[in-house]
CSV table of N, CA and C in Angstrom, one decimal:
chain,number,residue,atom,x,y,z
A,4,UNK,N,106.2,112.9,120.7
A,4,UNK,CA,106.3,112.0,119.6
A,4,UNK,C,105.6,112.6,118.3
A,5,UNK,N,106.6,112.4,116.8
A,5,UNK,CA,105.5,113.2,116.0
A,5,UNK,C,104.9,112.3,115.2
A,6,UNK,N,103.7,112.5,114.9
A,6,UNK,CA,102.8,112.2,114.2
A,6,UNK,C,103.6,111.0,112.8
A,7,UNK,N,103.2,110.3,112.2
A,7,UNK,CA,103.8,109.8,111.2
A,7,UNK,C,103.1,109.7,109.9
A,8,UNK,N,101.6,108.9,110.1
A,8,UNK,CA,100.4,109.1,109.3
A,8,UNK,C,100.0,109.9,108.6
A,9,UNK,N,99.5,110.3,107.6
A,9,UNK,CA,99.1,111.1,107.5
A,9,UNK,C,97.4,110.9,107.9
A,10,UNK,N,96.7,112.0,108.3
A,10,UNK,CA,95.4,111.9,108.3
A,10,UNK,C,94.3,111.6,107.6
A,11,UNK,N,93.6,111.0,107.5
A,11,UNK,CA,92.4,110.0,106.7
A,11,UNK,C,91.5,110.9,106.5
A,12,UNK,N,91.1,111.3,105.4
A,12,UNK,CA,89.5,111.5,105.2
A,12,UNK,C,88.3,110.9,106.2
A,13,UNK,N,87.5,111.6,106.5
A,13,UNK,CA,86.3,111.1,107.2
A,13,UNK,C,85.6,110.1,106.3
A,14,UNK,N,85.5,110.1,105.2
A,14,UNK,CA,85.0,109.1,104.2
A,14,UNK,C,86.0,108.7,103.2
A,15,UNK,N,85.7,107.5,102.9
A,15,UNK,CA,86.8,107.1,101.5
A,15,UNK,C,86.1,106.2,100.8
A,16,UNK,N,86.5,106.0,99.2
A,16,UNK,CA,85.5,106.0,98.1
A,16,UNK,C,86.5,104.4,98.4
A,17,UNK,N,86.3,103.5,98.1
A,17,UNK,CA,86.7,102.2,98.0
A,17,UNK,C,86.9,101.9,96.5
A,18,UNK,N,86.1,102.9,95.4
A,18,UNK,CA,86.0,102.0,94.2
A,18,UNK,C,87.5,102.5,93.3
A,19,UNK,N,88.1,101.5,92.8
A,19,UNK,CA,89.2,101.7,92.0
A,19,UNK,C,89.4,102.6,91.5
A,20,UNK,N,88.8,103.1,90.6
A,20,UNK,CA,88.8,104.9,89.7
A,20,UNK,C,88.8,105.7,90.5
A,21,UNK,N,88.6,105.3,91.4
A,21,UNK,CA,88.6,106.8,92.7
A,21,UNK,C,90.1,106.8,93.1
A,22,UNK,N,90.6,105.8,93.0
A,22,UNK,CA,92.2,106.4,93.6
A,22,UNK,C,93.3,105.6,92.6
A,23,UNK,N,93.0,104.7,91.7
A,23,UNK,CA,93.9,104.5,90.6
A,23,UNK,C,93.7,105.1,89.7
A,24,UNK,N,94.9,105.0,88.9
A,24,UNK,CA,95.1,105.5,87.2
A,24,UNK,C,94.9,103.8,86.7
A,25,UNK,N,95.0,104.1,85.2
A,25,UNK,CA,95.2,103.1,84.1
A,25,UNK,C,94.3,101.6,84.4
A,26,UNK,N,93.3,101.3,84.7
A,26,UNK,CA,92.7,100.3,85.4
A,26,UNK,C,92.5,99.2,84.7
A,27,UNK,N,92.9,99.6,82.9
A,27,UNK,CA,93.3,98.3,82.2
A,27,UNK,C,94.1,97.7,82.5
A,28,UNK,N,95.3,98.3,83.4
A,28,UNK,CA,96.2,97.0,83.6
A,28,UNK,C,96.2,96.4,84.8
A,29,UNK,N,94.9,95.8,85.4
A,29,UNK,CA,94.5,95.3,86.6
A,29,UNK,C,94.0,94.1,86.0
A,30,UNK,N,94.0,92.9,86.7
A,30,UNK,CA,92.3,92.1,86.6
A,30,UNK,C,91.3,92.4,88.2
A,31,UNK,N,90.5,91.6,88.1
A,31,UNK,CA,89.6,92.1,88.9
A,31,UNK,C,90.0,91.8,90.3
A,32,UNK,N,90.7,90.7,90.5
A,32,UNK,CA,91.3,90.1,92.0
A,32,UNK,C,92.1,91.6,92.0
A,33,UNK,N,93.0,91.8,91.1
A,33,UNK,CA,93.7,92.8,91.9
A,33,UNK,C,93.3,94.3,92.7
A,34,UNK,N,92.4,94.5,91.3
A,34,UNK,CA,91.7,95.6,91.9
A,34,UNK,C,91.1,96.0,93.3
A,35,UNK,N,90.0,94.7,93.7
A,35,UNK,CA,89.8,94.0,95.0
A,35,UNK,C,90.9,94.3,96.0
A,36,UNK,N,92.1,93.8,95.7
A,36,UNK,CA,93.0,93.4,96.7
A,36,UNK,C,93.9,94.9,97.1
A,37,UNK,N,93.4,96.1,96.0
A,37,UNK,CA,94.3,97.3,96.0
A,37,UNK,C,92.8,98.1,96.9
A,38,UNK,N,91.9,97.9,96.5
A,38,UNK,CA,90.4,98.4,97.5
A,38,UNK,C,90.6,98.5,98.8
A,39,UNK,N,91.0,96.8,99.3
A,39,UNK,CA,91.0,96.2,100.5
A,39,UNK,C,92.2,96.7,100.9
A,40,UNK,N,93.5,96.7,100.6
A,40,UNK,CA,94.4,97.8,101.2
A,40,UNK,C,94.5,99.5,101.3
A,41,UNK,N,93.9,99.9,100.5
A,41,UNK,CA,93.2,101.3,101.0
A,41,UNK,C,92.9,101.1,102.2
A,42,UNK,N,91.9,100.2,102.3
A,42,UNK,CA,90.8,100.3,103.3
A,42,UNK,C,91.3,100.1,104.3
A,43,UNK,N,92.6,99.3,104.8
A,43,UNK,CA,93.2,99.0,105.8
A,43,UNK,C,94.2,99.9,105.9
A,44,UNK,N,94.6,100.8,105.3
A,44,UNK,CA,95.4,102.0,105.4
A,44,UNK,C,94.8,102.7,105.9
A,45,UNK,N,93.7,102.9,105.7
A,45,UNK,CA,92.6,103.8,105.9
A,45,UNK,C,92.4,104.2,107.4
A,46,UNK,N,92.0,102.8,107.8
A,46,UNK,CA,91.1,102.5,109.1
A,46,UNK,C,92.2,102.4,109.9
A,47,UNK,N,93.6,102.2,109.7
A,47,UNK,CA,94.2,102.0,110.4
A,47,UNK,C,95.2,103.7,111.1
A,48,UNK,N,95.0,104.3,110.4
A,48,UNK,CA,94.8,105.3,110.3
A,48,UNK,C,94.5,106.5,111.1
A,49,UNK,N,92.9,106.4,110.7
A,49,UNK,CA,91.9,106.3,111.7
A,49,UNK,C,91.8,106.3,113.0
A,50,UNK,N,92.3,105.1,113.2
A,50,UNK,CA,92.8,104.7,115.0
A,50,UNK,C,93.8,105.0,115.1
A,51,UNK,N,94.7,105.2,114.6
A,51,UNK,CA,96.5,105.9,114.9
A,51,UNK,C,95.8,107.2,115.2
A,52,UNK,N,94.9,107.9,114.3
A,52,UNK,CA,94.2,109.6,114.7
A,52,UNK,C,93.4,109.7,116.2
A,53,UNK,N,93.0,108.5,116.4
A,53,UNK,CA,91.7,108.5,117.7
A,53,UNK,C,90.6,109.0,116.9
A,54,UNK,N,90.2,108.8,115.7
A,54,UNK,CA,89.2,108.8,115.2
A,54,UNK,C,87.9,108.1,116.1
A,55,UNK,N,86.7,108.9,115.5
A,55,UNK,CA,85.8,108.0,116.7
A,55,UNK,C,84.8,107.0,115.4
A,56,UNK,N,85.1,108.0,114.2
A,56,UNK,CA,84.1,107.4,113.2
A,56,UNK,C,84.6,107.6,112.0
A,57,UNK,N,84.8,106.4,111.1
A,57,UNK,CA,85.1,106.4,109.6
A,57,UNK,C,84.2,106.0,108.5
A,58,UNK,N,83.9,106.3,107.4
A,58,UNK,CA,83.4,106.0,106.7
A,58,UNK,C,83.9,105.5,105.2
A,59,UNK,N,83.5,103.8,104.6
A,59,UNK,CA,83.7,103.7,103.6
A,59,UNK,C,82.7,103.6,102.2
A,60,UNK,N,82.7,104.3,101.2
A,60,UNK,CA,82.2,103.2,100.2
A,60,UNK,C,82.3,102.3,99.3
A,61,UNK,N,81.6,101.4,99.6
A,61,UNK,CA,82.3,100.4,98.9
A,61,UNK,C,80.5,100.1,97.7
A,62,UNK,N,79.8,101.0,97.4
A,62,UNK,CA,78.9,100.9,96.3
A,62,UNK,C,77.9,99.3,96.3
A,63,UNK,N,77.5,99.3,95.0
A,63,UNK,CA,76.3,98.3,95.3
A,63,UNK,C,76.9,97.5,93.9
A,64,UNK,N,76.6,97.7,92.5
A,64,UNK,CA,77.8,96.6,91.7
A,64,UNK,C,77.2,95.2,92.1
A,65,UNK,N,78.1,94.0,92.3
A,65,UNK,CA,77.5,92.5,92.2
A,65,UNK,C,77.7,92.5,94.0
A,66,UNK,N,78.4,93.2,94.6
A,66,UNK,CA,78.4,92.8,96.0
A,66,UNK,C,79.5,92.8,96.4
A,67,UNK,N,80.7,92.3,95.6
A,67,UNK,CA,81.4,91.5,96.0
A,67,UNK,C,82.8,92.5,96.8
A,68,UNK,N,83.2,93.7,96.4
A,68,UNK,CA,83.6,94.6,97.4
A,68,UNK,C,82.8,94.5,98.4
A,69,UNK,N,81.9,95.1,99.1
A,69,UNK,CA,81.0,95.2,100.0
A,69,UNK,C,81.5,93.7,100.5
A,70,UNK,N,81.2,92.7,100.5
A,70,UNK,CA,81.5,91.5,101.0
A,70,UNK,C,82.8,90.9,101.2
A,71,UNK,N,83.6,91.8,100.6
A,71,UNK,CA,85.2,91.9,100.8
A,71,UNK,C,85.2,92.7,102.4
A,72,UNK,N,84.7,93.7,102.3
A,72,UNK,CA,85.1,95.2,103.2
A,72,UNK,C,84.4,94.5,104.7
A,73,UNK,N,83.6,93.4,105.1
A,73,UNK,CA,82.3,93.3,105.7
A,73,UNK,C,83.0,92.2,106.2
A,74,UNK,N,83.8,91.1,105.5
A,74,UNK,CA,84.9,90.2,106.2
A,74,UNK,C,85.7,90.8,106.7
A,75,UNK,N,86.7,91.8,106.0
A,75,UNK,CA,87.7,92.4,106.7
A,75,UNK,C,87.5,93.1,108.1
A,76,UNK,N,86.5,93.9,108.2
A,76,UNK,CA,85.9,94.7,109.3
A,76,UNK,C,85.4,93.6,110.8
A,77,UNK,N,85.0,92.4,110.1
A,77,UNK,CA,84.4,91.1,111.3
A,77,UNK,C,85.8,91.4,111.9
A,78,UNK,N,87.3,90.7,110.8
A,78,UNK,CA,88.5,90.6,112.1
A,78,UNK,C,88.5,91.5,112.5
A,79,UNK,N,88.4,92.7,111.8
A,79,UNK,CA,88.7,94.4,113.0
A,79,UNK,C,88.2,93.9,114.0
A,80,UNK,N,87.4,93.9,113.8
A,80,UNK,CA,85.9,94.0,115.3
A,80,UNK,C,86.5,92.9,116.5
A,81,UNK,N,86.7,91.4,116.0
A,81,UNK,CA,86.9,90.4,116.4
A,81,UNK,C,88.2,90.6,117.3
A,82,UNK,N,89.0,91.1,116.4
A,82,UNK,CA,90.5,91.6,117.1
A,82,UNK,C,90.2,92.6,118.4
A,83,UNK,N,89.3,93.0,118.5
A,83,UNK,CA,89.0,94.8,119.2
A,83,UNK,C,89.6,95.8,119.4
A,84,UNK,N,90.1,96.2,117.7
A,84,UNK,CA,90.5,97.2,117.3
A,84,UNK,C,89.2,97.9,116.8
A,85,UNK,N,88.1,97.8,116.5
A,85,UNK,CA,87.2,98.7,116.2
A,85,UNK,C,85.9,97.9,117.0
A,86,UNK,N,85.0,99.2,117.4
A,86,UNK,CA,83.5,98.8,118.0
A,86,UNK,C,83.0,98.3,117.6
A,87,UNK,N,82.7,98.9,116.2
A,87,UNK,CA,81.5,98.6,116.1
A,87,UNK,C,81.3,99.4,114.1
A,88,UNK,N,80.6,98.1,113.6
A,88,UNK,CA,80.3,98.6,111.9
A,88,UNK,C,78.9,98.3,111.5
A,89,UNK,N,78.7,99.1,110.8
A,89,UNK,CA,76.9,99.0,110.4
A,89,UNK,C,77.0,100.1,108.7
A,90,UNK,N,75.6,99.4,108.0
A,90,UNK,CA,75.2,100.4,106.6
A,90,UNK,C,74.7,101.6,107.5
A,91,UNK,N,75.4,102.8,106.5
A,91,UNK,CA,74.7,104.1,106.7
A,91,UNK,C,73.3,103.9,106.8
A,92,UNK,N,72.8,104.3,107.4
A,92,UNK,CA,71.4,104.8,107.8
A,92,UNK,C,70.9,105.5,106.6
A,93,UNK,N,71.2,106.2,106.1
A,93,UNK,CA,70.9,107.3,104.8
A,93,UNK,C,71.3,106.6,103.4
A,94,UNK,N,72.5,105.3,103.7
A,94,UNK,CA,72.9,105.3,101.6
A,94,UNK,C,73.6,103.4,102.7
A,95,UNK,N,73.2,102.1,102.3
A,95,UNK,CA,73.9,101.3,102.2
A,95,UNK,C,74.6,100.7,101.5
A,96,UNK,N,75.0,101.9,100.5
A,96,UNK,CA,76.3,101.8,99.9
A,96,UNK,C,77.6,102.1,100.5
A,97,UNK,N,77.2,102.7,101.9
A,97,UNK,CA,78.6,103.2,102.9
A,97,UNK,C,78.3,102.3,103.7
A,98,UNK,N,79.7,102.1,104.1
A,98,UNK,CA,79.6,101.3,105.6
A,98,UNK,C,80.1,102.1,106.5
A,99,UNK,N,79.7,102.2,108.0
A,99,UNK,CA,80.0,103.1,108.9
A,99,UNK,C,81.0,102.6,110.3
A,100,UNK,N,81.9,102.8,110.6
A,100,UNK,CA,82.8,102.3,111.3
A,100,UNK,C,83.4,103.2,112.3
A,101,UNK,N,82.4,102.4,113.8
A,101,UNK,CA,82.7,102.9,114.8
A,101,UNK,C,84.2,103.0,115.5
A,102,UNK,N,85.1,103.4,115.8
A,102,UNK,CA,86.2,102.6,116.3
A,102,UNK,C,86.6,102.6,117.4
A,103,UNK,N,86.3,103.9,118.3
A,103,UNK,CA,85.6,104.2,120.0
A,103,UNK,C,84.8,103.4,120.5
A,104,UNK,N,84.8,103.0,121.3
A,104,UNK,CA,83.5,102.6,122.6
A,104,UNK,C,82.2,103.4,122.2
């Protein structure tokens, strides 16, 4: 069976300028809502690869990515599609996302 995905970075930047153009013509929900599908493209991904470990950032700012990425990841987890998520140890501007046992 061949592959379809393409393969994920080990890390991915979550913040809008990192993967859109023209960001005036967003408001802020959308932006959010184009972050949060990265992120699920991402991770999902990830586990289509047998990744064991991904990493996002989602920066420091008012929070409110970070607290987007942090709900989304509870259903991961909840679903048990991924282990296990925690702040980098070194920068808790990443989040670290187990997806193996």
């Amino acid at each position: 069976m061949a592959r379809t995905l393409p393969r994920p970075p080990k890390t991915v930047d979550l913040h809008a300028e990192a993967f859109l153009r023209n960001l005036d013509i967003y408001e802020t929900n959308e932006l959010l809502a184009e972050s949060l599908e990265l992120m699920r493209e991402m991770l999902d991904a990830a586990i289509y690869w047998d990744y064991t470990e991904i990493r996002f950032i989602h920066g420091k700012g008012k929070g409110i990515l970070r607290q987007a990425v942090y709900e989304e990841l509870a259903y991961y987890k909840q679903s048990g599609a991924i282990a296990s998520y925690h702040p980098s140890y070194h920068n808790e501007d990443i989040v670290v996302i187990n997806i193996g046992l």
